[in-house]
Coordinates of C-alpha atoms and ligand atoms in Angstrom, one line a residue:
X1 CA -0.6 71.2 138.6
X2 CA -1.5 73.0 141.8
X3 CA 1.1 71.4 143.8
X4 CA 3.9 72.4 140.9
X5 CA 2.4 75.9 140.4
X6 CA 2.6 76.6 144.2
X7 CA 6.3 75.6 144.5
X8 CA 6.9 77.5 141.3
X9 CA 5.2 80.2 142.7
X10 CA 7.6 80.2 146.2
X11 CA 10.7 79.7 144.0
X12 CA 13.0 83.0 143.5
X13 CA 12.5 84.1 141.4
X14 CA 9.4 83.0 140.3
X15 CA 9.3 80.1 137.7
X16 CA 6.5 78.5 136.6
X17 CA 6.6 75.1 133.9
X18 CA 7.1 76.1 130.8
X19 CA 4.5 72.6 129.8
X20 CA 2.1 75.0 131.4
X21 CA 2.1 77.8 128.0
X22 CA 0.8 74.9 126.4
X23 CA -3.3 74.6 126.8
X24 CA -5.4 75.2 123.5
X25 CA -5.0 78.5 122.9
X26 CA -1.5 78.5 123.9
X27 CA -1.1 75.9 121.4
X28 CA -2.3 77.8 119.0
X29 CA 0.0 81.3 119.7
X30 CA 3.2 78.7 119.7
X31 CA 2.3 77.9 116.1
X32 CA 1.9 81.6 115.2
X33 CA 4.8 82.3 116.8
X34 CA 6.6 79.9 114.2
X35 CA 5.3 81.9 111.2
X36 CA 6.6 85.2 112.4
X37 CA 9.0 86.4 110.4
X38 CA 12.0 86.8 113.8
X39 CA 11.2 82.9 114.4
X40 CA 13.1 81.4 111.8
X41 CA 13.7 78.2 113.9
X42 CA 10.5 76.3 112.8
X43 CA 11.3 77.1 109.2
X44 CA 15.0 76.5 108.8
X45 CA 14.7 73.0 110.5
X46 CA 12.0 72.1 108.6
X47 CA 13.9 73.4 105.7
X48 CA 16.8 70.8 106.8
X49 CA 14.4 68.3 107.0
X50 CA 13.4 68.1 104.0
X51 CA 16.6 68.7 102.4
X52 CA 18.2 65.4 104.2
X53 CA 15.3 63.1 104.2
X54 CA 17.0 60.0 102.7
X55 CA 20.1 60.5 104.7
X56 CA 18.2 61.3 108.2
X57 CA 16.1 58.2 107.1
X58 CA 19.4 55.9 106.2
X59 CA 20.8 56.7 109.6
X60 CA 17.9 56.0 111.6
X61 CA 17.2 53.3 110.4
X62 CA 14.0 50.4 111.0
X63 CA 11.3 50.9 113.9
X64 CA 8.4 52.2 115.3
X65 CA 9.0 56.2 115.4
X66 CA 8.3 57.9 118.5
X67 CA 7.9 61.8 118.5
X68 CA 7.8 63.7 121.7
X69 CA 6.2 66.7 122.0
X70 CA 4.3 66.1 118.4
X71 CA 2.5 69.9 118.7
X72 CA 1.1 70.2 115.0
X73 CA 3.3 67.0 113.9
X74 CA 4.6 68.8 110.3
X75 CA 8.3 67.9 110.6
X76 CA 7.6 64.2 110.5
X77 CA 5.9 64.1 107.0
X78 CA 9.5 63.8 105.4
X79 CA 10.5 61.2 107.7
X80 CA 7.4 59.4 107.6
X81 CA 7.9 59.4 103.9
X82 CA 11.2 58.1 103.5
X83 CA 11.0 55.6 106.3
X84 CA 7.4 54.1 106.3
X85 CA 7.9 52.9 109.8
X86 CA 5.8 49.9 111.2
X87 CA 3.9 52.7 113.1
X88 CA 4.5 56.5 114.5
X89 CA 3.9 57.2 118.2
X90 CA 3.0 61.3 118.9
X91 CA 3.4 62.2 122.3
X92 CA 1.9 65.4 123.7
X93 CA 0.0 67.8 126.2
X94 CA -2.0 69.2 124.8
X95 CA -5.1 66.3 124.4
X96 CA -6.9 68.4 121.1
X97 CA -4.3 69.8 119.5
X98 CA -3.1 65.9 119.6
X99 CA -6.0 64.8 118.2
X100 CA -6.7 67.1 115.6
X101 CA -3.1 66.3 114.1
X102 CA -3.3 62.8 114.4
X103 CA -6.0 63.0 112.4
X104 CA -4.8 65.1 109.9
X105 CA -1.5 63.0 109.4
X106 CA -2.8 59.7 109.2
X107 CA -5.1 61.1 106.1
X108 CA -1.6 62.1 105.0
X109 CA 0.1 58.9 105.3
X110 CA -2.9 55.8 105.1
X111 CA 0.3 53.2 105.0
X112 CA 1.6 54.6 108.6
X113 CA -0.6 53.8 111.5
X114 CA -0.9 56.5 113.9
X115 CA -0.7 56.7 117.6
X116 CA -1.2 59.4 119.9
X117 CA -0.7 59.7 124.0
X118 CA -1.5 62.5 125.7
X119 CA 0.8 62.8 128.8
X120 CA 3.6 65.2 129.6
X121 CA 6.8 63.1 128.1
X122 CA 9.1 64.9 130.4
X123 CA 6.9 62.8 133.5
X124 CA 6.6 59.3 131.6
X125 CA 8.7 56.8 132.6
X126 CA 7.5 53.9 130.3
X127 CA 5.1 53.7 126.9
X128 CA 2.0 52.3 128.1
X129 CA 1.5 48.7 126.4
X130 CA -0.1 48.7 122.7
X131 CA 0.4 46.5 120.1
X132 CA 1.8 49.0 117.8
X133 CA 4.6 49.1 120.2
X134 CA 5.2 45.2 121.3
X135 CA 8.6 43.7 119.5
X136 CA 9.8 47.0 117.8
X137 CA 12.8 49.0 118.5
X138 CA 11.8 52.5 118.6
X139 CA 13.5 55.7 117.1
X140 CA 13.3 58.7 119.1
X141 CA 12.6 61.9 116.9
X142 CA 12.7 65.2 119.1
X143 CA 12.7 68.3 116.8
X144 CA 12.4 72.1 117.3
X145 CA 15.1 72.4 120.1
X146 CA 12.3 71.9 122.9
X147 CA 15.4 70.6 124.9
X148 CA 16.6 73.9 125.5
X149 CA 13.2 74.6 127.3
X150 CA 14.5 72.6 130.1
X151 CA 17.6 73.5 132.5
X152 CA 20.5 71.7 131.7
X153 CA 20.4 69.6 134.5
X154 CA 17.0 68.9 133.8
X155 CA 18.2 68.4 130.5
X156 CA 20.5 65.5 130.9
X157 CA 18.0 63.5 133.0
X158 CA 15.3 63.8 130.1
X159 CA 18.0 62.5 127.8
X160 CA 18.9 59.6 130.1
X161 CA 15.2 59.0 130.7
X162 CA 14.6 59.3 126.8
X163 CA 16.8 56.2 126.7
X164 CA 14.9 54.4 129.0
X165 CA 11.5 55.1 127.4
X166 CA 13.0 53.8 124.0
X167 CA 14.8 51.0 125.0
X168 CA 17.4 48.8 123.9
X169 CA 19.1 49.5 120.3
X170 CA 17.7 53.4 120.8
X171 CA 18.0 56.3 118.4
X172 CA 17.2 59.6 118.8
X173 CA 17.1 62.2 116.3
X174 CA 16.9 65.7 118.0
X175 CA 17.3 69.4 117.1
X176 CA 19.0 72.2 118.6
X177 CA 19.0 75.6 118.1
X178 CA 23.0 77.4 118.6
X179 CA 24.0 80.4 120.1
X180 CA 23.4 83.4 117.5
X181 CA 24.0 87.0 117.3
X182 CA 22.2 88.7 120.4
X183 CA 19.7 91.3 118.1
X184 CA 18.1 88.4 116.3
X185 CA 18.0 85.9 119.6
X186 CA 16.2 88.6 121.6
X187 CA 14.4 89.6 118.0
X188 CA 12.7 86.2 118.0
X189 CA 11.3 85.7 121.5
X190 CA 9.9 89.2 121.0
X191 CA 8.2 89.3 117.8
X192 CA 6.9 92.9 116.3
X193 CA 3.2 91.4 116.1
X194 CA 3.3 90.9 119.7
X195 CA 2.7 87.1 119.6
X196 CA 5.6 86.4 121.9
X197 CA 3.6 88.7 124.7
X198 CA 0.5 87.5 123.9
X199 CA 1.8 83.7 124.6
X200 CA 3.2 84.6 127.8
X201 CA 0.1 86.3 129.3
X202 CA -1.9 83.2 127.7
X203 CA -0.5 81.6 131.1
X204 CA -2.4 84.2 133.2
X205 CA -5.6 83.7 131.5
X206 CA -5.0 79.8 131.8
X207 CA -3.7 80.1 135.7
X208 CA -7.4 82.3 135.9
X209 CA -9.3 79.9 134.3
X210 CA -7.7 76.6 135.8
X211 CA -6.3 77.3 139.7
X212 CA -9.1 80.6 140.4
X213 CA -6.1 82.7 139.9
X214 CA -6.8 86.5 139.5
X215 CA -4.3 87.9 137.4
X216 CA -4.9 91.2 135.0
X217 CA -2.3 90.2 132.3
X218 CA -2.0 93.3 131.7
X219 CA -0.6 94.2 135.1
X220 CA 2.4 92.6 133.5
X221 CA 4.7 93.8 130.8
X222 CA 6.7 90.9 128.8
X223 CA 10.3 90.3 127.9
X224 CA 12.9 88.5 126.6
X225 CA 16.6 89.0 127.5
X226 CA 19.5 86.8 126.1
X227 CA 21.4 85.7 129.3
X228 CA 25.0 85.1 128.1
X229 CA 26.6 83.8 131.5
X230 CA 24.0 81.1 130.8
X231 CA 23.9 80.9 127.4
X232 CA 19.7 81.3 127.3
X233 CA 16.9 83.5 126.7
X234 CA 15.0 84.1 129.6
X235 CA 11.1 84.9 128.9
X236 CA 9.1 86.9 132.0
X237 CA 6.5 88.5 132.9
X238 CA 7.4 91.7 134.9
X239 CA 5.1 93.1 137.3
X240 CA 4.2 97.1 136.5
X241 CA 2.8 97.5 139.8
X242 CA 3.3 96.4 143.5
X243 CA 0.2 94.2 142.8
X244 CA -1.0 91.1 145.2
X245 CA -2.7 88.2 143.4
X246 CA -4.4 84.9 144.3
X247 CA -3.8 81.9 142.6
X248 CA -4.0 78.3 144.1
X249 CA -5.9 79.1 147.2
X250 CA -2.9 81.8 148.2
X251 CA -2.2 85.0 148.2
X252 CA 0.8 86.0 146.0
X253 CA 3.0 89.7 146.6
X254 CA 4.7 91.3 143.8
X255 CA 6.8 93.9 143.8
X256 CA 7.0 96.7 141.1
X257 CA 9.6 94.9 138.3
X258 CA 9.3 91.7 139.5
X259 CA 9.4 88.9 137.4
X260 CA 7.6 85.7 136.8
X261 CA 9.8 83.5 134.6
X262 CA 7.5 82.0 132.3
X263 CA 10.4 80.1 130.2
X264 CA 14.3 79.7 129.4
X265 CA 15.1 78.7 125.9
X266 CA 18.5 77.6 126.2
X267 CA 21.1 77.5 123.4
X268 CA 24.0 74.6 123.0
X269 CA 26.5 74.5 120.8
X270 CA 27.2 71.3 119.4
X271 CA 30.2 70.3 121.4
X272 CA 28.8 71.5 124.6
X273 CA 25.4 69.4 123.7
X274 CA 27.3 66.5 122.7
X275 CA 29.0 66.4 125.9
X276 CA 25.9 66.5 127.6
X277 CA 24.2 64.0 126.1
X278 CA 27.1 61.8 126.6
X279 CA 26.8 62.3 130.5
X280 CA 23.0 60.9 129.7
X281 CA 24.5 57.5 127.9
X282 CA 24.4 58.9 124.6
X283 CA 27.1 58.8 121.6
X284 CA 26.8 61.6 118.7
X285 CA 26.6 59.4 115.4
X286 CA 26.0 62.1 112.9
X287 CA 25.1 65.7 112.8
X288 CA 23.3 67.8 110.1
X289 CA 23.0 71.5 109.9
X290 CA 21.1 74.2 108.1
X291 CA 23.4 76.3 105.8
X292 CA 23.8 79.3 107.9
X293 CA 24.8 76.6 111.3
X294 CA 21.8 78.3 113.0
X295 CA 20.7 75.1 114.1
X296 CA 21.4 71.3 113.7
X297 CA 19.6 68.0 114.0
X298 CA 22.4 65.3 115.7
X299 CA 21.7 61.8 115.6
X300 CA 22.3 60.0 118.9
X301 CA 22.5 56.6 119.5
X302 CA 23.2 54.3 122.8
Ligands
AVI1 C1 9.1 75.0 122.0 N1 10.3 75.8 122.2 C2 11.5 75.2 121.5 C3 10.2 77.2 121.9 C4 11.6 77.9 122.0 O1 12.1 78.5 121.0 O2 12.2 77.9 123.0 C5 9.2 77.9 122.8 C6 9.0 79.4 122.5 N2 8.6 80.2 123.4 C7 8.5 81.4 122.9 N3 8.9 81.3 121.6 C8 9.2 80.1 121.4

């Protein structure tokens, strides 16, 4: 964390891991972010989820299902449902939050047994051994367009590495959210109730409380700008003041309107995601989509 916060830290502009938002109480802003009423990307793909459970189930078939980045694991119930799979794996960083809703889904669904790993999926390079795991071909389920949080270079080696992690006969089921009108883009990554900014400036607190940082959050003001040339929304902090903090054992200048990139959210449509998952060894084998075409889930297989 040190070493990837100081490089961050050097980069230009600054760019810290988005994994980084995630500690308890950021955690707990993301999910309030998806109950604000600008976010509607938690609700319409759960929405679709629901709606196409027997179909989403039909085409992915039998195996042990595999979620990465699980955060409160509510989309899987439907699945979970419709496929009773031999088990369900949740993968994700944040070690109580993990807990807490494995817990809560395996009272939910007794017939399923439930896994958790804590680890960062985008780092793993293999499941670690567990007989839940031995002997079944695994189905990759990778919802709430977390893909875009990653560059699209970045991108295309987590899909490639995906593969890997699931193995031979590999599905993956993933969501993605499309490019939208500007207004309600920049609407959602900058909620009225201020949850957005509060999220962001969780990283301060967490950079404070984990590398001896001294940041006054609010030294920075928060924002969220739809970048077309890149088809993203970048999320900052911007420095109010020429200010000089220390994080990591350094000393860090910032000048007055600088930002700290806390986090792109990146936007594909579905031919330009397609292509890019094909560059990872994937083939498209079926795509769903909410009706609006906000979003849509796509099915790839190897
Ligand atoms: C987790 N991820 C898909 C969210 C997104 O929409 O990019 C993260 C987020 N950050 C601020 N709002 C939502």
């Amino acid at each position: 964390m040190r070493r990837l916060v100081r490089e961050g830290m050097a980069q230009q502009p600054r760019q810290l891991p988005a994994w980084l938002l995630y500690d308890a109480e950021g955690s707990r802003l993301f999910e309030a972010i998806c109950e604000q009423p600008e976010y509607g990307l938690t609700r319409t793909e759960t929405a679709l989820l629901e709606a196409r459970e027997p179909e989403l189930a039909a085409a992915l078939g039998e195996g042990v299902l595999v979620e990465f980045g699980a955060g409160n694991a509510r989309k899987v119930g439907p699945l979970l449902e419709a496929l009773q799979p031999p088990a369900y794996v949740a993968l994700d960083i944040s070690a109580d939050h993990l807990q807490q809703s494995c817990v809560a889904l395996q009272a939910r669904h007794p017939a399923v047994p439930v896994l958790g790993i804590c680890c960062d999926y985008s780092a793993l390079r293999q499941l670690p051994e567990h007989p839940l795991l031995s002997g079944q071909r695994r189905l990759g389920f990778y919802p709430g367009s977390s893909i875009g949080n990653f560059s699209p270079e970045e991108a295309e080696a987590l899909l490639l590495q995906l593969g890997q992690l699931l193995g031979p006969g590999a599905r993956l089921l993933i969501g993605i959210d499309q490019p939208k009108a500007v207004a309600r883009l920049e609407a959602a990554y900058n909620d009225a109730a201020g949850v957005s900014a509060a999220f962001a400036r969780n990283l301060l607190i967490r950079l404070n409380r984990d590398l001896a940082g001294s940041f006054n959050p609010d030294a920075f003001a928060y924002s969220a700008r739809w970048q077309a040339e890149h088809s993203r929304i970048a999320m900052a902090l911007v420095s109010r003041e020429a200010q000089t903090v220390q994080l990591a054992g350094e000393a860090w200048s910032f000048a007055v309107g600088e930002p700290l990139i806390t986090e792109y959210s990146v936007k594909y449509d579905p031919v330009a995601f397609l292509a890019l998952a094909a560059r990872a060894g994937w083939r498209g084998a079926g795509r769903w989509s909410d009706p609006a075409d906000d979003l849509s889930l796509h099915l790839l297989v190897t």
